[in-house]
């Protein structure tokens, strides 16, 4: 029996694929391990990747039907000459996903000759990332929000994340509280700073909500951005969520759990290229949304750091980890970036005002 991962053999995965309307043949599989939540495999036929097969984590995503309806709906509109369409392969039942004894599965088309970047030092990549995120939003800007389900309510809500953090803190062992002491202190300080900033009046949009750099596909040949992947968290939200999440992974040339904080940086040139790429779509944001962008670059790394800290205190029940303290390392690195972004708040506001024009 060919083993693909500890959990699945090639036979298991082929059996799952037979539940979809795809050519019946013996496929090979390669696990893709960048995500923290789902199980993802490249489906290979005659040495060529043809599909992406994914088991959607039902513990994290409780409303699979809503999630798949959101993605199915958005995918139909996410196509243009400068935006590569991804399609869902239907299950034998006709649905967009398969409900199987081992969980919920979906199959998507694989975009040939594409690649992702975990980090970059290249301003052209930063520009392209900005361009494609703007394109994603312009393609979805007229979507009726009512048609999209709120599959993880309050996903980027600071108050919810604060409550979850406090609940975890109340139950955590003294050991963990001591080891994470400086992160706990910073959280409390930052929560006070950020809670004062009111964004309730901003317009809602259909957002991706997980626009980190490695959720963008690039063409290997032209190095242009092709499209966004991983639409699991597609829901209504504010544009500064998508902006902040992208910036935290683009202007910082270190990885998300980098332990050497001297490598964590805020590269101004990458920031400027990113916003130029965004602006190349023409105006599509309201003045108030533009004013919230720099705040998003502080909010998003902080929120992610706080969630990683919460999971560390909860003994790693949410994110996949490969070692005991990985969530704490993620938290410390995200908090370090938060501090560096905070120092650049005025700089960001100036650059944004120069480059991004509001809808008139
Ligand atoms: C999770 O599994 P992945 O990488 O798509 C998380 C995101 C975080 C990300 C950290 C549903 O996404 O919010 O940004 O880890 N997704 C969920 O990189 O919690
Ligand atoms: Mg995701």
Short mmCIF file of C-alpha atoms and ligand atoms in Angstrom, two decimals:
data_model
loop_
_atom_site.label_atom_id
_atom_site.label_comp_id
_atom_site.label_asym_id
_atom_site.label_seq_id
_atom_site.Cartn_x
_atom_site.Cartn_y
_atom_site.Cartn_z
CA UNK A 1 0.00 0.00 0.00
CA UNK A 2 1.52 3.32 -1.03
CA UNK A 3 1.63 5.71 1.90
CA UNK A 4 0.97 9.39 1.16
CA UNK A 5 0.86 10.69 4.73
CA UNK A 6 0.48 9.06 8.14
CA UNK A 7 -3.28 9.44 7.75
CA UNK A 8 -3.86 8.44 4.10
CA UNK A 9 -2.65 5.86 1.61
CA UNK A 10 -2.79 6.28 -2.15
CA UNK A 11 -5.69 3.78 -2.19
CA UNK A 12 -7.67 5.86 0.34
CA UNK A 13 -7.24 9.02 -1.70
CA UNK A 14 -8.07 7.28 -4.99
CA UNK A 15 -11.25 5.94 -3.39
CA UNK A 16 -12.21 9.48 -2.37
CA UNK A 17 -11.52 10.79 -5.87
CA UNK A 18 -13.87 8.20 -7.31
CA UNK A 19 -16.63 10.08 -5.48
CA UNK A 20 -16.09 12.98 -7.92
CA UNK A 21 -16.85 13.44 -11.59
CA UNK A 22 -13.25 13.10 -12.74
CA UNK A 23 -11.64 10.59 -15.11
CA UNK A 24 -11.34 7.20 -13.42
CA UNK A 25 -7.69 6.24 -13.32
CA UNK A 26 -4.99 5.57 -10.74
CA UNK A 27 -3.70 8.92 -9.49
CA UNK A 28 -0.64 9.67 -7.40
CA UNK A 29 -0.66 12.26 -4.60
CA UNK A 30 1.69 14.74 -3.07
CA UNK A 31 0.82 16.39 0.27
CA UNK A 32 0.94 20.20 0.36
CA UNK A 33 1.74 21.22 3.91
CA UNK A 34 1.75 25.03 3.95
CA UNK A 35 -1.74 25.42 5.52
CA UNK A 36 -2.43 25.18 9.25
CA UNK A 37 -5.98 23.83 9.02
CA UNK A 38 -6.95 21.54 6.10
CA UNK A 39 -5.30 18.44 4.58
CA UNK A 40 -4.26 19.24 1.01
CA UNK A 41 -2.92 17.04 -1.81
CA UNK A 42 -1.75 17.60 -5.31
CA UNK A 43 -3.39 14.99 -7.57
CA UNK A 44 -0.94 13.76 -10.16
CA UNK A 45 -1.60 11.91 -13.39
CA UNK A 46 1.33 10.73 -15.50
CA UNK A 47 3.73 12.95 -13.56
CA UNK A 48 1.56 16.03 -14.21
CA UNK A 49 -0.46 17.74 -11.45
CA UNK A 50 -4.11 17.89 -12.53
CA UNK A 51 -6.18 18.68 -9.43
CA UNK A 52 -5.95 19.82 -5.85
CA UNK A 53 -7.77 17.53 -3.40
CA UNK A 54 -8.61 18.86 0.04
CA UNK A 55 -10.19 17.61 3.21
CA UNK A 56 -11.87 20.59 4.82
CA UNK A 57 -11.34 20.72 8.59
CA UNK A 58 -14.80 20.33 9.99
CA UNK A 59 -13.77 21.34 13.53
CA UNK A 60 -12.71 24.76 12.31
CA UNK A 61 -15.31 25.15 9.57
CA UNK A 62 -18.60 24.04 11.09
CA UNK A 63 -20.76 25.22 8.21
CA UNK A 64 -19.31 23.27 5.28
CA UNK A 65 -22.41 23.75 3.15
CA UNK A 66 -22.25 27.54 3.61
CA UNK A 67 -18.51 27.62 3.02
CA UNK A 68 -18.76 25.62 -0.21
CA UNK A 69 -21.69 27.71 -1.44
CA UNK A 70 -19.65 30.87 -0.83
CA UNK A 71 -16.68 29.51 -2.76
CA UNK A 72 -18.77 28.12 -5.60
CA UNK A 73 -20.54 31.46 -6.01
CA UNK A 74 -17.36 33.54 -5.86
CA UNK A 75 -15.39 31.28 -8.26
CA UNK A 76 -18.00 31.92 -10.96
CA UNK A 77 -17.24 35.65 -10.84
CA UNK A 78 -13.51 35.37 -10.30
CA UNK A 79 -12.45 35.22 -13.93
CA UNK A 80 -11.03 37.80 -16.30
CA UNK A 81 -8.26 38.10 -18.84
CA UNK A 82 -5.98 39.12 -15.99
CA UNK A 83 -7.44 36.73 -13.39
CA UNK A 84 -7.20 32.95 -13.81
CA UNK A 85 -10.33 31.05 -12.92
CA UNK A 86 -10.25 28.03 -10.61
CA UNK A 87 -13.12 25.58 -10.88
CA UNK A 88 -14.60 23.09 -8.44
CA UNK A 89 -15.04 19.57 -9.81
CA UNK A 90 -18.50 18.34 -8.81
CA UNK A 91 -18.97 15.26 -6.67
CA UNK A 92 -20.95 12.35 -8.13
CA UNK A 93 -24.00 13.72 -6.25
CA UNK A 94 -23.70 16.97 -8.20
CA UNK A 95 -22.70 18.91 -5.08
CA UNK A 96 -19.52 20.98 -4.90
CA UNK A 97 -18.09 18.66 -2.23
CA UNK A 98 -18.16 15.05 -1.07
CA UNK A 99 -19.34 14.01 2.34
CA UNK A 100 -17.40 10.83 3.20
CA UNK A 101 -16.81 8.78 6.36
CA UNK A 102 -13.40 10.44 6.65
CA UNK A 103 -14.83 13.97 6.40
CA UNK A 104 -15.66 16.58 3.77
CA UNK A 105 -13.63 16.68 0.59
CA UNK A 106 -13.41 18.88 -2.50
CA UNK A 107 -11.50 18.82 -5.76
CA UNK A 108 -10.35 21.89 -7.67
CA UNK A 109 -8.64 22.36 -10.99
CA UNK A 110 -4.87 22.76 -10.76
CA UNK A 111 -3.44 25.82 -12.50
CA UNK A 112 -0.52 24.60 -14.59
CA UNK A 113 2.93 26.15 -14.26
CA UNK A 114 1.97 28.09 -11.18
CA UNK A 115 3.87 28.63 -7.96
CA UNK A 116 3.51 30.36 -4.60
CA UNK A 117 5.92 32.40 -2.49
CA UNK A 118 6.12 32.09 1.28
CA UNK A 119 8.16 35.28 1.48
CA UNK A 120 9.64 37.67 -1.04
CA UNK A 121 12.28 40.35 -1.38
CA UNK A 122 11.20 41.20 -4.91
CA UNK A 123 9.25 44.46 -5.47
CA UNK A 124 7.72 43.02 -8.68
CA UNK A 125 6.16 40.19 -6.66
CA UNK A 126 4.87 42.71 -4.10
CA UNK A 127 3.37 44.82 -6.90
CA UNK A 128 1.69 41.79 -8.45
CA UNK A 129 0.30 40.74 -5.08
CA UNK A 130 -1.27 44.18 -4.67
CA UNK A 131 -2.63 44.12 -8.19
CA UNK A 132 -4.29 40.72 -7.86
CA UNK A 133 -5.85 41.47 -4.46
CA UNK A 134 -7.34 44.63 -5.93
CA UNK A 135 -8.54 42.66 -8.95
CA UNK A 136 -10.14 40.06 -6.68
CA UNK A 137 -12.05 42.85 -4.95
CA UNK A 138 -13.08 44.63 -8.12
CA UNK A 139 -14.40 41.35 -9.55
CA UNK A 140 -16.50 40.78 -6.41
CA UNK A 141 -17.47 44.36 -5.63
CA UNK A 142 -21.04 44.10 -6.91
CA UNK A 143 -21.81 40.76 -5.27
CA UNK A 144 -24.87 40.93 -3.04
CA UNK A 145 -23.53 40.48 0.49
CA UNK A 146 -26.77 38.78 1.50
CA UNK A 147 -25.89 35.78 -0.62
CA UNK A 148 -22.74 35.01 1.36
CA UNK A 149 -22.88 33.03 4.61
CA UNK A 150 -20.96 34.16 7.65
CA UNK A 151 -19.24 30.80 8.11
CA UNK A 152 -16.95 31.84 10.99
CA UNK A 153 -18.82 34.69 12.65
CA UNK A 154 -16.62 37.51 13.97
CA UNK A 155 -13.53 35.90 12.42
CA UNK A 156 -11.44 39.09 12.64
CA UNK A 157 -13.29 40.61 15.57
CA UNK A 158 -10.89 41.94 18.18
CA UNK A 159 -13.44 41.71 21.01
CA UNK A 160 -14.14 38.01 20.30
CA UNK A 161 -10.41 37.26 20.14
CA UNK A 162 -9.90 39.14 23.40
CA UNK A 163 -12.59 37.04 25.13
CA UNK A 164 -11.08 33.81 23.80
CA UNK A 165 -7.63 34.89 24.95
CA UNK A 166 -8.90 35.72 28.45
CA UNK A 167 -10.73 32.39 28.69
CA UNK A 168 -7.55 30.51 27.68
CA UNK A 169 -5.49 32.57 30.12
CA UNK A 170 -7.84 31.71 32.99
CA UNK A 171 -7.35 27.99 32.36
CA UNK A 172 -3.66 27.92 31.38
CA UNK A 173 -0.98 26.29 33.52
CA UNK A 174 1.34 28.52 35.55
CA UNK A 175 4.22 27.17 33.51
CA UNK A 176 2.74 28.34 30.24
CA UNK A 177 1.80 31.71 31.68
CA UNK A 178 5.36 32.22 32.80
CA UNK A 179 6.91 31.15 29.51
CA UNK A 180 4.51 33.39 27.59
CA UNK A 181 4.75 36.25 30.12
CA UNK A 182 6.01 38.97 27.78
CA UNK A 183 3.49 38.03 25.07
CA UNK A 184 0.62 38.13 27.59
CA UNK A 185 1.74 41.56 28.76
CA UNK A 186 2.03 42.90 25.20
CA UNK A 187 -1.44 41.52 24.37
CA UNK A 188 -3.04 43.39 27.22
CA UNK A 189 -1.27 46.61 26.28
CA UNK A 190 -2.12 46.32 22.59
CA UNK A 191 -5.73 45.37 23.23
CA UNK A 192 -6.15 48.67 25.04
CA UNK A 193 -4.51 50.63 22.23
CA UNK A 194 -6.54 49.01 19.45
CA UNK A 195 -9.93 48.83 21.14
CA UNK A 196 -10.24 52.60 20.93
CA UNK A 197 -10.21 52.54 17.13
CA UNK A 198 -13.74 52.30 15.84
CA UNK A 199 -14.25 50.83 12.38
CA UNK A 200 -17.94 50.00 12.65
CA UNK A 201 -18.97 52.65 10.12
CA UNK A 202 -16.96 51.19 7.26
CA UNK A 203 -18.72 49.48 4.34
CA UNK A 204 -18.68 45.69 4.25
CA UNK A 205 -17.40 43.78 1.25
CA UNK A 206 -17.00 40.17 0.23
CA UNK A 207 -13.47 39.59 1.53
CA UNK A 208 -11.02 36.73 1.20
CA UNK A 209 -9.99 37.07 4.87
CA UNK A 210 -6.73 35.11 4.52
CA UNK A 211 -4.73 37.08 1.95
CA UNK A 212 -1.27 36.04 3.08
CA UNK A 213 1.30 36.02 0.29
CA UNK A 214 1.32 32.22 -0.10
CA UNK A 215 -2.39 32.28 -0.89
CA UNK A 216 -1.58 33.96 -4.22
CA UNK A 217 -0.72 31.88 -7.28
CA UNK A 218 1.96 33.23 -9.59
CA UNK A 219 2.89 32.16 -13.09
CA UNK A 220 6.31 30.51 -13.18
CA UNK A 221 6.87 31.77 -16.71
CA UNK A 222 5.74 35.40 -16.54
CA UNK A 223 5.99 35.88 -12.74
CA UNK A 224 2.61 37.63 -12.88
CA UNK A 225 0.04 36.93 -10.17
CA UNK A 226 -2.70 34.64 -11.50
CA UNK A 227 -5.35 34.43 -8.77
CA UNK A 228 -6.00 33.94 -5.06
CA UNK A 229 -6.39 30.47 -3.59
CA UNK A 230 -7.82 29.12 -0.31
CA UNK A 231 -11.19 30.84 -0.25
CA UNK A 232 -12.39 29.01 2.89
CA UNK A 233 -12.68 32.20 4.85
CA UNK A 234 -14.44 34.13 2.08
CA UNK A 235 -17.12 36.09 3.91
CA UNK A 236 -18.17 39.66 4.38
CA UNK A 237 -15.57 41.79 6.08
CA UNK A 238 -13.69 45.05 5.78
CA UNK A 239 -11.14 45.73 3.09
CA UNK A 240 -8.46 46.58 5.66
CA UNK A 241 -8.54 42.93 6.79
CA UNK A 242 -7.35 41.78 3.38
CA UNK A 243 -4.95 44.68 3.10
CA UNK A 244 -3.36 44.12 6.51
CA UNK A 245 -3.05 40.38 6.10
CA UNK A 246 -1.29 40.79 2.78
CA UNK A 247 1.06 43.50 4.01
CA UNK A 248 2.11 41.52 7.11
CA UNK A 249 3.35 38.69 4.87
CA UNK A 250 4.81 40.81 2.07
CA UNK A 251 6.80 43.61 3.68
CA UNK A 252 8.25 41.19 6.23
CA UNK A 253 10.86 39.05 4.50
CA UNK A 254 10.95 36.49 7.36
CA UNK A 255 8.58 33.55 7.79
CA UNK A 256 5.55 33.62 10.09
CA UNK A 257 7.26 31.71 12.90
CA UNK A 258 10.77 33.15 12.54
CA UNK A 259 12.53 32.89 15.89
CA UNK A 260 15.37 35.28 15.07
CA UNK A 261 13.57 38.60 15.40
CA UNK A 262 16.45 40.53 13.87
CA UNK A 263 15.26 39.01 10.57
CA UNK A 264 11.75 40.44 10.98
CA UNK A 265 11.50 43.69 9.12
CA UNK A 266 9.24 46.22 7.48
CA UNK A 267 10.62 46.74 3.98
CA UNK A 268 9.41 50.09 2.75
CA UNK A 269 10.15 49.39 -0.88
CA UNK A 270 7.98 46.28 -0.77
CA UNK A 271 5.19 48.24 0.91
CA UNK A 272 5.30 50.93 -1.77
CA UNK A 273 5.29 48.37 -4.58
CA UNK A 274 2.37 46.55 -3.00
CA UNK A 275 0.21 49.66 -2.76
CA UNK A 276 1.18 50.71 -6.28
CA UNK A 277 -0.03 47.31 -7.48
CA UNK A 278 -3.27 47.76 -5.60
CA UNK A 279 -3.71 51.27 -7.05
CA UNK A 280 -3.11 49.98 -10.59
CA UNK A 281 -6.72 48.70 -10.52
CA UNK A 282 -8.01 52.28 -10.48
CA UNK A 283 -10.10 53.68 -7.63
CA UNK A 284 -12.44 51.16 -5.99
CA UNK A 285 -12.26 52.05 -2.28
CA UNK A 286 -14.15 54.70 -0.37
CA UNK A 287 -12.28 57.43 1.46
CA UNK A 288 -13.08 55.93 4.89
CA UNK A 289 -11.78 52.54 3.81
CA UNK A 290 -8.50 54.05 2.66
CA UNK A 291 -8.14 55.81 6.00
CA UNK A 292 -8.39 52.43 7.79
CA UNK A 293 -5.70 50.66 5.74
CA UNK A 294 -2.67 51.45 7.89
CA UNK A 295 -4.63 50.42 10.99
CA UNK A 296 -5.25 47.07 9.26
CA UNK A 297 -1.51 46.47 9.05
CA UNK A 298 -1.30 46.67 12.85
CA UNK A 299 -4.56 44.90 13.58
CA UNK A 300 -3.99 41.79 11.46
CA UNK A 301 -0.58 40.62 12.70
CA UNK A 302 -1.70 41.39 16.24
CA UNK A 303 -4.94 39.39 15.84
CA UNK A 304 -3.07 36.43 14.39
CA UNK A 305 -0.46 36.65 17.15
CA UNK A 306 -3.18 36.77 19.78
CA UNK A 307 -4.92 33.72 18.26
CA UNK A 308 -1.63 31.80 18.19
CA UNK A 309 -1.00 32.76 21.83
CA UNK A 310 -4.53 31.65 22.75
CA UNK A 311 -3.93 28.31 21.06
CA UNK A 312 -0.61 27.92 22.85
CA UNK A 313 -2.35 28.52 26.19
CA UNK A 314 -5.09 26.05 25.14
CA UNK A 315 -2.46 23.34 24.43
CA UNK A 316 -2.62 23.57 20.60
CA UNK A 317 -6.19 22.56 19.86
CA UNK A 318 -6.75 24.72 16.77
CA UNK A 319 -3.69 25.12 14.55
CA UNK A 320 -1.49 22.29 13.32
CA UNK A 321 1.90 22.40 15.06
CA UNK A 322 5.07 20.43 14.45
CA UNK A 323 6.57 21.14 17.91
CA UNK A 324 5.16 22.04 21.31
CA UNK A 325 5.95 25.77 21.37
CA UNK A 326 5.37 26.56 17.70
CA UNK A 327 2.25 28.60 18.42
CA UNK A 328 4.22 30.70 20.90
CA UNK A 329 6.97 31.24 18.33
CA UNK A 330 4.34 32.33 15.79
CA UNK A 331 2.87 34.68 18.36
CA UNK A 332 6.20 36.25 19.30
CA UNK A 333 7.16 36.76 15.70
CA UNK A 334 3.76 38.25 14.80
CA UNK A 335 3.93 40.56 17.81
CA UNK A 336 7.42 41.65 16.84
CA UNK A 337 6.13 42.55 13.39
CA UNK A 338 3.15 44.34 14.97
CA UNK A 339 5.60 46.59 16.85
CA UNK A 340 7.58 47.28 13.69
CA UNK A 341 4.39 48.08 11.77
CA UNK A 342 3.28 50.40 14.57
CA UNK A 343 6.50 52.38 14.24
CA UNK A 344 5.68 52.84 10.57
CA UNK A 345 2.09 53.98 11.05
CA UNK A 346 2.62 57.55 9.89
CA UNK A 347 4.87 56.49 7.07
CA UNK A 348 2.17 54.10 5.85
CA UNK A 349 -0.52 56.75 6.06
CA UNK A 350 1.59 59.13 3.98
CA UNK A 351 2.35 56.56 1.28
CA UNK A 352 -1.25 55.36 1.13
CA UNK A 353 -2.52 58.91 0.75
CA UNK A 354 -0.04 59.51 -2.10
CA UNK A 355 -0.82 56.35 -4.01
CA UNK A 356 -4.38 55.17 -3.41
CA UNK A 357 -7.15 57.36 -4.73
CA UNK A 358 -10.72 57.15 -3.44
CA UNK A 359 -13.84 56.52 -5.50
CA UNK A 360 -15.39 59.87 -6.30
C1 LIG B 1 -4.93 29.64 9.06
O1 LIG B 1 -4.66 27.10 7.33
P1 LIG B 1 -4.42 28.42 6.74
O2 LIG B 1 -2.97 28.72 6.66
O3 LIG B 1 -5.15 28.65 5.47
C2 LIG B 1 -6.00 30.60 9.59
C3 LIG B 1 -5.71 32.01 9.12
C4 LIG B 1 -4.30 32.41 9.50
C5 LIG B 1 -3.29 31.38 9.02
C6 LIG B 1 -1.93 31.70 9.55
C7 LIG B 1 -9.59 29.46 9.32
O4 LIG B 1 -5.05 29.56 7.69
O5 LIG B 1 -6.60 32.90 9.75
O6 LIG B 1 -3.96 33.62 8.87
O7 LIG B 1 -3.66 30.07 9.46
N1 LIG B 1 -7.31 30.17 9.11
C8 LIG B 1 -8.32 29.92 9.94
O8 LIG B 1 -1.03 31.75 8.53
O9 LIG B 1 -8.25 30.05 11.15
MG1 LIG B 2 -6.82 29.79 4.94
#
